[in-house]
mmCIF file of C-alpha atoms in Angstrom:
data_model
loop_
_atom_site.group_PDB
_atom_site.id
_atom_site.type_symbol
_atom_site.label_atom_id
_atom_site.label_comp_id
_atom_site.label_asym_id
_atom_site.label_seq_id
_atom_site.Cartn_x
_atom_site.Cartn_y
_atom_site.Cartn_z
ATOM 1 C CA MET T 1 77.346 133.066 75.630
ATOM 2 C CA ASN T 2 81.009 132.246 76.153
ATOM 3 C CA ASP T 3 83.565 133.637 73.757
ATOM 4 C CA PRO T 4 85.682 130.672 72.478
ATOM 5 C CA THR T 5 88.595 133.080 71.904
ATOM 6 C CA GLN T 6 88.802 133.938 75.596
ATOM 7 C CA LYS T 7 91.246 132.034 77.828
ATOM 8 C CA PRO T 8 89.583 129.724 80.352
ATOM 9 C CA ARG T 9 88.776 131.359 83.654
ATOM 10 C CA TRP T 10 91.141 130.578 86.497
ATOM 11 C CA THR T 11 89.362 128.516 89.092
ATOM 12 C CA TRP T 12 90.706 126.950 92.285
ATOM 13 C CA SER T 13 90.466 123.505 90.588
ATOM 14 C CA ARG T 14 92.776 124.641 87.780
ATOM 15 C CA ILE T 15 95.169 126.313 90.253
ATOM 16 C CA ALA T 16 95.190 123.165 92.419
ATOM 17 C CA ARG T 17 96.111 121.013 89.419
ATOM 18 C CA ARG T 18 99.100 123.193 88.662
ATOM 19 C CA ILE T 19 100.451 123.590 92.160
ATOM 20 C CA ARG T 20 99.956 120.036 93.480
ATOM 21 C CA VAL T 21 103.362 118.786 92.369
ATOM 22 C CA PRO T 22 105.516 121.681 93.560
ATOM 23 C CA LEU T 23 103.448 121.788 96.735
ATOM 24 C CA GLY T 24 104.157 118.113 97.228
ATOM 25 C CA PHE T 25 107.947 118.799 97.204
ATOM 26 C CA ALA T 26 107.547 121.628 99.634
ATOM 27 C CA PHE T 27 105.374 119.502 101.864
ATOM 28 C CA ALA T 28 108.097 116.723 101.815
ATOM 29 C CA ALA T 29 110.658 119.129 103.263
ATOM 30 C CA ILE T 30 108.344 120.295 105.972
ATOM 31 C CA TYR T 31 107.264 116.724 106.642
ATOM 32 C CA ILE T 32 110.845 115.624 107.392
ATOM 33 C CA TRP T 33 111.296 118.660 109.665
ATOM 34 C CA LEU T 34 108.117 118.004 111.657
ATOM 35 C CA ALA T 35 108.401 114.236 111.854
ATOM 36 C CA LYS T 36 109.202 112.510 115.148
ATOM 37 C CA PRO T 37 109.588 108.936 113.962
ATOM 38 C CA THR T 38 110.311 105.781 115.954
ATOM 39 C CA TRP T 39 111.375 102.397 114.579
ATOM 40 C CA THR T 40 107.847 101.188 115.252
ATOM 41 C CA SER T 41 106.098 104.136 113.609
ATOM 42 C CA ILE T 42 108.226 103.733 110.514
ATOM 43 C CA ALA T 43 107.507 99.993 110.327
ATOM 44 C CA ILE T 44 103.755 100.487 110.739
ATOM 45 C CA GLY T 45 103.800 103.402 108.240
ATOM 46 C CA CYS T 46 105.514 101.230 105.626
ATOM 47 C CA LEU T 47 102.911 98.422 106.138
ATOM 48 C CA ILE T 48 100.107 100.981 105.690
ATOM 49 C CA ALA T 49 101.695 102.663 102.627
ATOM 50 C CA ALA T 50 102.454 99.382 100.776
ATOM 51 C CA PRO T 51 98.857 98.639 99.721
ATOM 52 C CA GLY T 52 98.619 102.234 98.414
ATOM 53 C CA LEU T 53 101.632 101.714 96.262
ATOM 54 C CA TRP T 54 100.203 98.418 94.972
ATOM 55 C CA LEU T 55 96.888 100.041 94.174
ATOM 56 C CA ARG T 56 98.545 102.844 92.238
ATOM 57 C CA ALA T 57 100.680 100.394 90.378
ATOM 58 C CA VAL T 58 97.745 98.220 89.328
ATOM 59 C CA ALA T 59 95.657 101.251 88.357
ATOM 60 C CA ALA T 60 98.549 102.694 86.258
ATOM 61 C CA GLY T 61 98.662 99.369 84.400
ATOM 62 C CA HIS T 62 94.996 99.754 83.271
ATOM 63 C CA VAL T 63 94.440 103.435 82.569
ATOM 64 C CA ARG T 64 94.741 104.971 79.135
ATOM 65 C CA LYS T 65 94.562 108.639 80.007
ATOM 66 C CA ASN T 66 92.379 110.780 77.659
ATOM 67 C CA ALA T 67 92.152 107.903 75.180
ATOM 68 C CA GLU T 68 89.281 105.859 76.733
ATOM 69 C CA LEU T 69 87.206 105.707 79.863
ATOM 70 C CA THR T 70 88.890 103.065 81.992
ATOM 71 C CA THR T 71 86.440 100.763 83.826
ATOM 72 C CA THR T 72 88.557 97.680 84.333
ATOM 73 C CA GLY T 73 90.869 96.539 87.098
ATOM 74 C CA PRO T 74 90.586 98.779 90.183
ATOM 75 C CA TYR T 75 88.528 101.222 88.163
ATOM 76 C CA ALA T 76 85.604 98.698 88.466
ATOM 77 C CA TYR T 77 85.590 99.394 92.227
ATOM 78 C CA THR T 78 86.432 103.102 92.514
ATOM 79 C CA ARG T 79 86.595 105.851 89.897
ATOM 80 C CA ASN T 80 89.818 107.191 91.359
ATOM 81 C CA PRO T 81 92.084 104.342 92.380
ATOM 82 C CA LEU T 82 95.251 106.497 91.815
ATOM 83 C CA TYR T 83 94.049 109.105 94.290
ATOM 84 C CA LEU T 84 92.785 106.498 96.718
ATOM 85 C CA GLY T 85 96.294 104.866 96.562
ATOM 86 C CA SER T 86 97.857 108.219 97.268
ATOM 87 C CA ILE T 87 95.570 108.790 100.272
ATOM 88 C CA ILE T 88 96.606 105.407 101.681
ATOM 89 C CA ILE T 89 100.310 106.216 101.101
ATOM 90 C CA ALA T 90 99.745 109.538 102.811
ATOM 91 C CA LEU T 91 98.174 107.780 105.840
ATOM 92 C CA GLY T 92 101.183 105.571 105.987
ATOM 93 C CA PHE T 93 103.527 108.595 105.975
ATOM 94 C CA GLY T 94 101.347 110.234 108.648
ATOM 95 C CA VAL T 95 101.654 107.299 110.929
ATOM 96 C CA ALA T 96 105.427 107.035 110.243
ATOM 97 C CA SER T 97 105.980 110.701 111.092
ATOM 98 C CA ARG T 98 104.237 110.414 114.510
ATOM 99 C CA SER T 99 103.279 114.115 114.231
ATOM 100 C CA ILE T 100 99.788 115.602 114.688
ATOM 101 C CA TRP T 101 100.725 118.550 112.553
ATOM 102 C CA VAL T 102 101.616 116.240 109.598
ATOM 103 C CA ALA T 103 98.278 114.511 109.986
ATOM 104 C CA VAL T 104 96.435 117.866 109.987
ATOM 105 C CA ALA T 105 98.419 118.953 106.869
ATOM 106 C CA ILE T 106 97.553 115.697 105.066
ATOM 107 C CA ILE T 107 93.860 116.215 105.687
ATOM 108 C CA ALA T 108 94.010 119.839 104.687
ATOM 109 C CA LEU T 109 95.833 118.948 101.405
ATOM 110 C CA PHE T 110 93.209 116.404 100.562
ATOM 111 C CA PHE T 111 90.292 118.837 100.898
ATOM 112 C CA ALA T 112 92.110 121.857 99.471
ATOM 113 C CA ILE T 113 93.990 120.194 96.583
ATOM 114 C CA TYR T 114 92.923 116.634 95.722
ATOM 115 C CA LEU T 115 89.195 116.929 96.089
ATOM 116 C CA PRO T 116 88.898 119.932 93.744
ATOM 117 C CA VAL T 117 91.289 118.224 91.234
ATOM 118 C CA ILE T 118 89.035 115.031 91.322
ATOM 119 C CA LYS T 119 85.943 117.040 90.691
ATOM 120 C CA SER T 120 87.680 118.984 87.878
ATOM 121 C CA GLU T 121 88.775 115.796 86.161
ATOM 122 C CA GLU T 122 85.296 114.377 86.416
ATOM 123 C CA VAL T 123 83.938 117.419 84.502
ATOM 124 C CA PHE T 124 86.396 116.664 81.719
ATOM 125 C CA LEU T 125 85.529 112.952 81.681
ATOM 126 C CA ARG T 126 81.810 113.626 81.648
ATOM 127 C CA GLY T 127 82.277 115.849 78.534
ATOM 128 C CA ALA T 128 84.777 113.538 76.839
ATOM 129 C CA PHE T 129 83.074 110.134 77.303
ATOM 130 C CA ALA T 130 79.361 109.618 76.740
ATOM 131 C CA ASN T 131 79.283 106.556 79.065
ATOM 132 C CA PHE T 132 80.831 108.368 82.019
ATOM 133 C CA THR T 133 77.521 109.224 83.690
ATOM 134 C CA ASP T 134 76.425 105.572 83.595
ATOM 135 C CA TYR T 135 79.784 104.509 84.917
ATOM 136 C CA ALA T 136 79.613 107.130 87.761
ATOM 137 C CA ASN T 137 76.194 105.879 88.792
ATOM 138 C CA LYS T 138 77.677 102.383 89.310
ATOM 139 C CA VAL T 139 81.106 103.097 90.722
ATOM 140 C CA PRO T 140 81.788 105.316 93.776
ATOM 141 C CA ARG T 141 84.035 108.366 93.418
ATOM 142 C CA LEU T 142 86.685 107.386 95.967
ATOM 143 C CA PHE T 143 85.924 104.742 98.582
ATOM 144 C CA PRO T 144 85.562 101.397 96.687
ATOM 145 C CA ARG T 145 82.607 99.068 96.411
ATOM 146 C CA PHE T 146 83.138 95.469 97.469
ATOM 147 C CA ARG T 147 82.222 93.913 94.116
ATOM 148 C CA ALA T 148 83.154 95.013 90.569
ATOM 149 C CA ALA T 149 80.477 97.044 88.867
ATOM 150 C CA ASP T 150 78.283 95.258 86.410
ATOM 151 C CA GLY T 151 79.682 95.391 82.881
ATOM 152 C CA SER T 152 83.192 96.262 84.128
ATOM 153 C CA GLY T 153 85.567 93.485 83.110
ATOM 154 C CA MET T 154 88.720 92.886 85.047
ATOM 155 C CA GLY T 155 90.846 93.636 82.057
ATOM 156 C CA ALA T 156 94.591 92.804 81.878
ATOM 157 C CA PHE T 157 97.393 94.589 83.603
ATOM 158 C CA SER T 158 99.785 96.286 81.101
ATOM 159 C CA ARG T 159 103.416 96.532 82.095
ATOM 160 C CA GLN T 160 103.886 98.952 79.149
ATOM 161 C CA LEU T 161 101.234 101.288 80.541
ATOM 162 C CA TYR T 162 102.801 101.065 83.968
ATOM 163 C CA LEU T 163 106.122 102.144 82.586
ATOM 164 C CA LYS T 164 104.608 104.772 80.290
ATOM 165 C CA HIS T 165 102.948 106.484 83.322
ATOM 166 C CA ARG T 166 106.246 106.163 85.254
ATOM 167 C CA GLU T 167 104.420 104.934 88.305
ATOM 168 C CA TYR T 168 107.643 103.417 89.589
ATOM 169 C CA ASN T 169 108.494 107.022 90.685
ATOM 170 C CA ALA T 170 105.866 106.615 93.525
ATOM 171 C CA VAL T 171 107.846 103.599 94.815
ATOM 172 C CA VAL T 172 111.145 105.339 94.533
ATOM 173 C CA GLY T 173 109.823 108.518 96.152
ATOM 174 C CA SER T 174 108.251 106.594 99.027
ATOM 175 C CA LEU T 175 111.426 104.629 99.671
ATOM 176 C CA LEU T 176 113.452 107.872 99.698
ATOM 177 C CA MET T 177 111.055 109.463 102.149
ATOM 178 C CA MET T 178 111.184 106.529 104.488
ATOM 179 C CA LEU T 179 114.955 106.383 104.170
ATOM 180 C CA ALA T 180 115.026 110.149 105.110
ATOM 181 C CA LEU T 181 112.863 109.351 108.175
ATOM 182 C CA THR T 182 115.168 106.520 109.080
ATOM 183 C CA LEU T 183 118.238 108.701 108.731
ATOM 184 C CA LYS T 184 116.610 111.406 110.892
ATOM 185 C CA LEU T 185 115.871 108.818 113.551
ATOM 186 C CA VAL T 186 119.387 107.340 113.510
ATOM 187 C CA LEU T 187 120.919 110.861 113.837
ATOM 188 C CA GLU T 188 118.599 111.758 116.710
ATOM 189 C CA VAL T 189 119.388 108.510 118.481
ATOM 190 C CA HIS T 190 123.157 109.094 117.988
ATOM 191 C CA GLU T 191 122.772 112.687 119.205
ATOM 192 C CA HIS T 192 120.926 111.549 122.284
ATOM 193 C CA GLN T 193 123.502 108.939 123.070
ATOM 194 C CA GLY T 194 126.223 111.533 122.725
ATOM 195 C CA HIS T 195 124.457 113.785 125.236
ATOM 196 C CA LEU T 196 124.269 110.869 127.695
ATOM 197 C CA LEU T 197 127.983 110.212 127.394
ATOM 198 C CA ILE T 198 128.746 113.834 128.047
ATOM 199 C CA CYS T 199 126.515 113.924 131.154
#
Protein backbone atom coordinates (compact mmCIF):
# COMPACT_ATOMS: atom_id res chain seq x y z
CA MET A 1 0.00 0.00 0.00
CA ASN A 2 1.35 3.43 -0.90
CA ASP A 3 2.35 5.78 1.88
CA PRO A 4 0.55 9.13 1.29
CA THR A 5 3.33 10.94 3.15
CA GLN A 6 5.92 9.86 0.60
CA LYS A 7 6.72 12.14 -2.33
CA PRO A 8 5.50 10.92 -5.73
CA ARG A 9 8.00 8.71 -7.55
CA TRP A 10 9.92 10.42 -10.33
CA THR A 11 8.89 8.96 -13.66
CA TRP A 12 9.93 9.93 -17.16
CA SER A 13 6.46 11.46 -17.70
CA ARG A 14 6.96 13.82 -14.74
CA ILE A 15 10.49 14.68 -15.86
CA ALA A 16 9.27 15.33 -19.41
CA ARG A 17 6.62 17.73 -18.10
CA ARG A 18 9.26 19.73 -16.23
CA ILE A 19 11.91 19.90 -18.94
CA ARG A 20 9.74 20.46 -22.03
CA VAL A 21 9.77 24.28 -21.78
CA PRO A 22 13.53 24.78 -21.15
CA LEU A 23 14.23 22.06 -23.69
CA GLY A 24 12.13 24.01 -26.18
CA PHE A 25 14.32 27.10 -25.75
CA ALA A 26 17.47 25.00 -26.19
CA PHE A 27 16.01 23.38 -29.28
CA ALA A 28 15.19 26.82 -30.73
CA ALA A 29 18.85 27.85 -30.59
CA ILE A 30 20.00 24.58 -32.18
CA TYR A 31 17.21 24.90 -34.75
CA ILE A 32 18.46 28.28 -35.98
CA TRP A 33 22.01 26.93 -36.16
CA LEU A 34 21.06 23.84 -38.20
CA ALA A 35 18.48 25.51 -40.45
CA LYS A 36 19.24 26.02 -44.14
CA PRO A 37 16.21 28.06 -45.17
CA THR A 38 15.24 29.41 -48.56
CA TRP A 39 12.52 31.94 -49.33
CA THR A 40 10.36 29.10 -50.62
CA SER A 41 10.90 26.87 -47.57
CA ILE A 42 10.05 29.74 -45.21
CA ALA A 43 6.87 30.57 -47.16
CA ILE A 44 5.70 26.94 -47.22
CA GLY A 45 6.63 26.50 -43.56
CA CYS A 46 4.51 29.50 -42.60
CA LEU A 47 1.54 28.14 -44.57
CA ILE A 48 1.83 24.79 -42.75
CA ALA A 49 2.31 26.34 -39.28
CA ALA A 50 -0.64 28.76 -39.59
CA PRO A 51 -3.39 26.11 -39.15
CA GLY A 52 -1.54 24.82 -36.08
CA LEU A 53 -1.56 28.29 -34.53
CA TRP A 54 -5.25 28.64 -35.36
CA LEU A 55 -6.05 25.25 -33.78
CA ARG A 56 -4.16 26.12 -30.60
CA ALA A 57 -5.93 29.48 -30.41
CA VAL A 58 -9.39 27.94 -30.77
CA ALA A 59 -8.58 25.19 -28.26
CA ALA A 60 -7.29 27.72 -25.72
CA GLY A 61 -10.59 29.57 -26.01
CA HIS A 62 -12.53 26.49 -24.91
CA VAL A 63 -10.44 24.71 -22.30
CA ARG A 64 -10.90 25.29 -18.57
CA LYS A 65 -7.84 23.52 -17.20
CA ASN A 66 -8.42 21.37 -14.09
CA ALA A 67 -11.91 22.88 -13.66
CA GLU A 68 -13.93 20.74 -16.06
CA LEU A 69 -13.48 18.16 -18.79
CA THR A 70 -13.58 20.13 -22.01
CA THR A 71 -15.47 18.35 -24.80
CA THR A 72 -16.51 21.31 -26.95
CA GLY A 73 -14.90 23.06 -29.90
CA PRO A 74 -11.86 21.16 -31.22
CA TYR A 75 -12.06 18.88 -28.14
CA ALA A 76 -15.08 17.24 -29.81
CA TYR A 77 -12.71 16.00 -32.54
CA THR A 78 -9.46 15.25 -30.70
CA ARG A 79 -8.63 14.95 -27.01
CA ASN A 80 -5.42 16.93 -27.46
CA PRO A 81 -5.95 19.81 -29.91
CA LEU A 82 -3.25 21.92 -28.24
CA TYR A 83 -0.64 19.23 -28.79
CA LEU A 84 -1.92 18.52 -32.29
CA GLY A 85 -1.58 22.24 -33.03
CA SER A 86 1.98 22.15 -31.70
CA ILE A 87 2.82 19.20 -33.94
CA ILE A 88 1.48 21.03 -37.01
CA ILE A 89 3.51 24.12 -36.06
CA ALA A 90 6.60 21.94 -35.60
CA LEU A 91 6.06 20.43 -39.06
CA GLY A 92 5.92 23.94 -40.47
CA PHE A 93 9.19 24.82 -38.78
CA GLY A 94 10.72 21.58 -40.01
CA VAL A 95 9.85 22.44 -43.61
CA ALA A 96 11.02 26.04 -43.17
CA SER A 97 14.39 24.87 -41.82
CA ARG A 98 15.09 22.57 -44.77
CA SER A 99 17.21 20.40 -42.49
CA ILE A 100 16.92 16.64 -42.09
CA TRP A 101 18.47 16.89 -38.62
CA VAL A 102 15.75 19.28 -37.50
CA ALA A 103 13.11 16.85 -38.80
CA VAL A 104 14.74 13.97 -36.88
CA ALA A 105 14.90 16.11 -33.71
CA ILE A 106 11.21 17.06 -34.00
CA ILE A 107 10.18 13.39 -34.32
CA ALA A 108 12.44 12.44 -31.39
CA LEU A 109 10.99 15.21 -29.20
CA PHE A 110 7.46 14.06 -29.93
CA PHE A 111 8.10 10.46 -28.85
CA ALA A 112 10.45 11.32 -25.97
CA ILE A 113 8.63 14.33 -24.49
CA TYR A 114 5.12 14.99 -25.78
CA LEU A 115 3.76 11.45 -25.96
CA PRO A 116 4.69 10.65 -22.30
CA VAL A 117 3.24 14.01 -21.21
CA ILE A 118 -0.03 13.31 -23.05
CA LYS A 119 -0.33 9.90 -21.38
CA SER A 120 0.50 11.40 -17.97
CA GLU A 121 -2.18 14.07 -18.35
CA GLU A 122 -4.72 11.43 -19.34
CA VAL A 123 -4.03 9.54 -16.11
CA PHE A 124 -4.84 12.74 -14.19
CA LEU A 125 -7.99 13.43 -16.23
CA ARG A 126 -9.22 9.86 -15.80
CA GLY A 127 -8.95 10.23 -12.04
CA ALA A 128 -10.33 13.77 -11.88
CA PHE A 129 -13.37 13.43 -14.16
CA ALA A 130 -15.76 10.48 -14.04
CA ASN A 131 -16.87 11.00 -17.65
CA PHE A 132 -13.35 10.93 -19.11
CA THR A 133 -13.42 7.22 -20.01
CA ASP A 134 -16.66 7.65 -21.97
CA TYR A 135 -15.21 10.73 -23.67
CA ALA A 136 -11.97 8.89 -24.51
CA ASN A 137 -13.96 6.06 -26.09
CA LYS A 138 -15.62 8.54 -28.46
CA VAL A 139 -12.79 10.95 -29.25
CA PRO A 140 -9.31 9.93 -30.50
CA ARG A 141 -6.21 10.85 -28.52
CA LEU A 142 -4.49 12.94 -31.18
CA PHE A 143 -5.46 12.57 -34.84
CA PRO A 144 -8.98 14.03 -35.14
CA ARG A 145 -12.19 12.38 -36.21
CA PHE A 146 -14.09 13.99 -39.09
CA ARG A 147 -17.30 14.62 -37.17
CA ALA A 148 -17.84 15.90 -33.66
CA ALA A 149 -18.44 13.19 -31.08
CA ASP A 150 -22.04 12.56 -30.07
CA GLY A 151 -23.02 14.66 -27.08
CA SER A 152 -20.16 17.10 -27.57
CA GLY A 153 -21.58 20.52 -28.31
CA MET A 154 -19.58 23.06 -30.25
CA GLY A 155 -19.57 25.52 -27.35
CA ALA A 156 -18.55 29.15 -27.65
CA PHE A 157 -15.05 30.49 -28.05
CA SER A 158 -14.01 32.62 -25.07
CA ARG A 159 -11.60 35.47 -25.70
CA GLN A 160 -11.08 35.72 -21.94
CA LEU A 161 -9.89 32.11 -21.79
CA TYR A 162 -7.60 32.69 -24.77
CA LEU A 163 -6.00 35.64 -23.00
CA LYS A 164 -5.91 33.84 -19.64
CA HIS A 165 -3.92 30.97 -21.16
CA ARG A 166 -1.65 33.51 -22.94
CA GLU A 167 -1.94 31.56 -26.15
CA TYR A 168 -0.86 34.67 -28.05
CA ASN A 169 2.68 33.72 -26.94
CA ALA A 170 2.58 30.89 -29.52
CA VAL A 171 1.93 33.42 -32.28
CA VAL A 172 4.63 35.78 -31.03
CA GLY A 173 7.15 32.95 -30.63
CA SER A 174 6.41 31.57 -34.10
CA LEU A 175 6.77 34.99 -35.70
CA LEU A 176 10.09 35.56 -33.92
CA MET A 177 11.41 32.18 -35.06
CA MET A 178 10.39 32.81 -38.67
CA LEU A 179 11.95 36.27 -38.43
CA ALA A 180 15.18 34.69 -37.16
CA LEU A 181 15.15 32.28 -40.10
CA THR A 182 14.57 35.17 -42.49
CA LEU A 183 17.42 37.15 -40.93
CA LYS A 184 19.75 34.14 -41.24
CA LEU A 185 18.81 33.76 -44.90
CA VAL A 186 19.35 37.47 -45.62
CA LEU A 187 22.77 37.40 -43.95
CA GLU A 188 23.79 34.27 -45.83
CA VAL A 189 22.70 35.77 -49.16
CA HIS A 190 24.55 38.98 -48.36
CA GLU A 191 27.68 37.03 -47.38
CA HIS A 192 27.50 34.95 -50.57
CA GLN A 193 27.17 38.08 -52.71
CA GLY A 194 30.16 39.58 -50.90
CA HIS A 195 32.25 36.52 -51.77
CA LEU A 196 31.21 36.78 -55.41
CA LEU A 197 32.29 40.43 -55.52
CA ILE A 198 35.67 39.54 -54.02
CA CYS A 199 36.18 36.77 -56.54
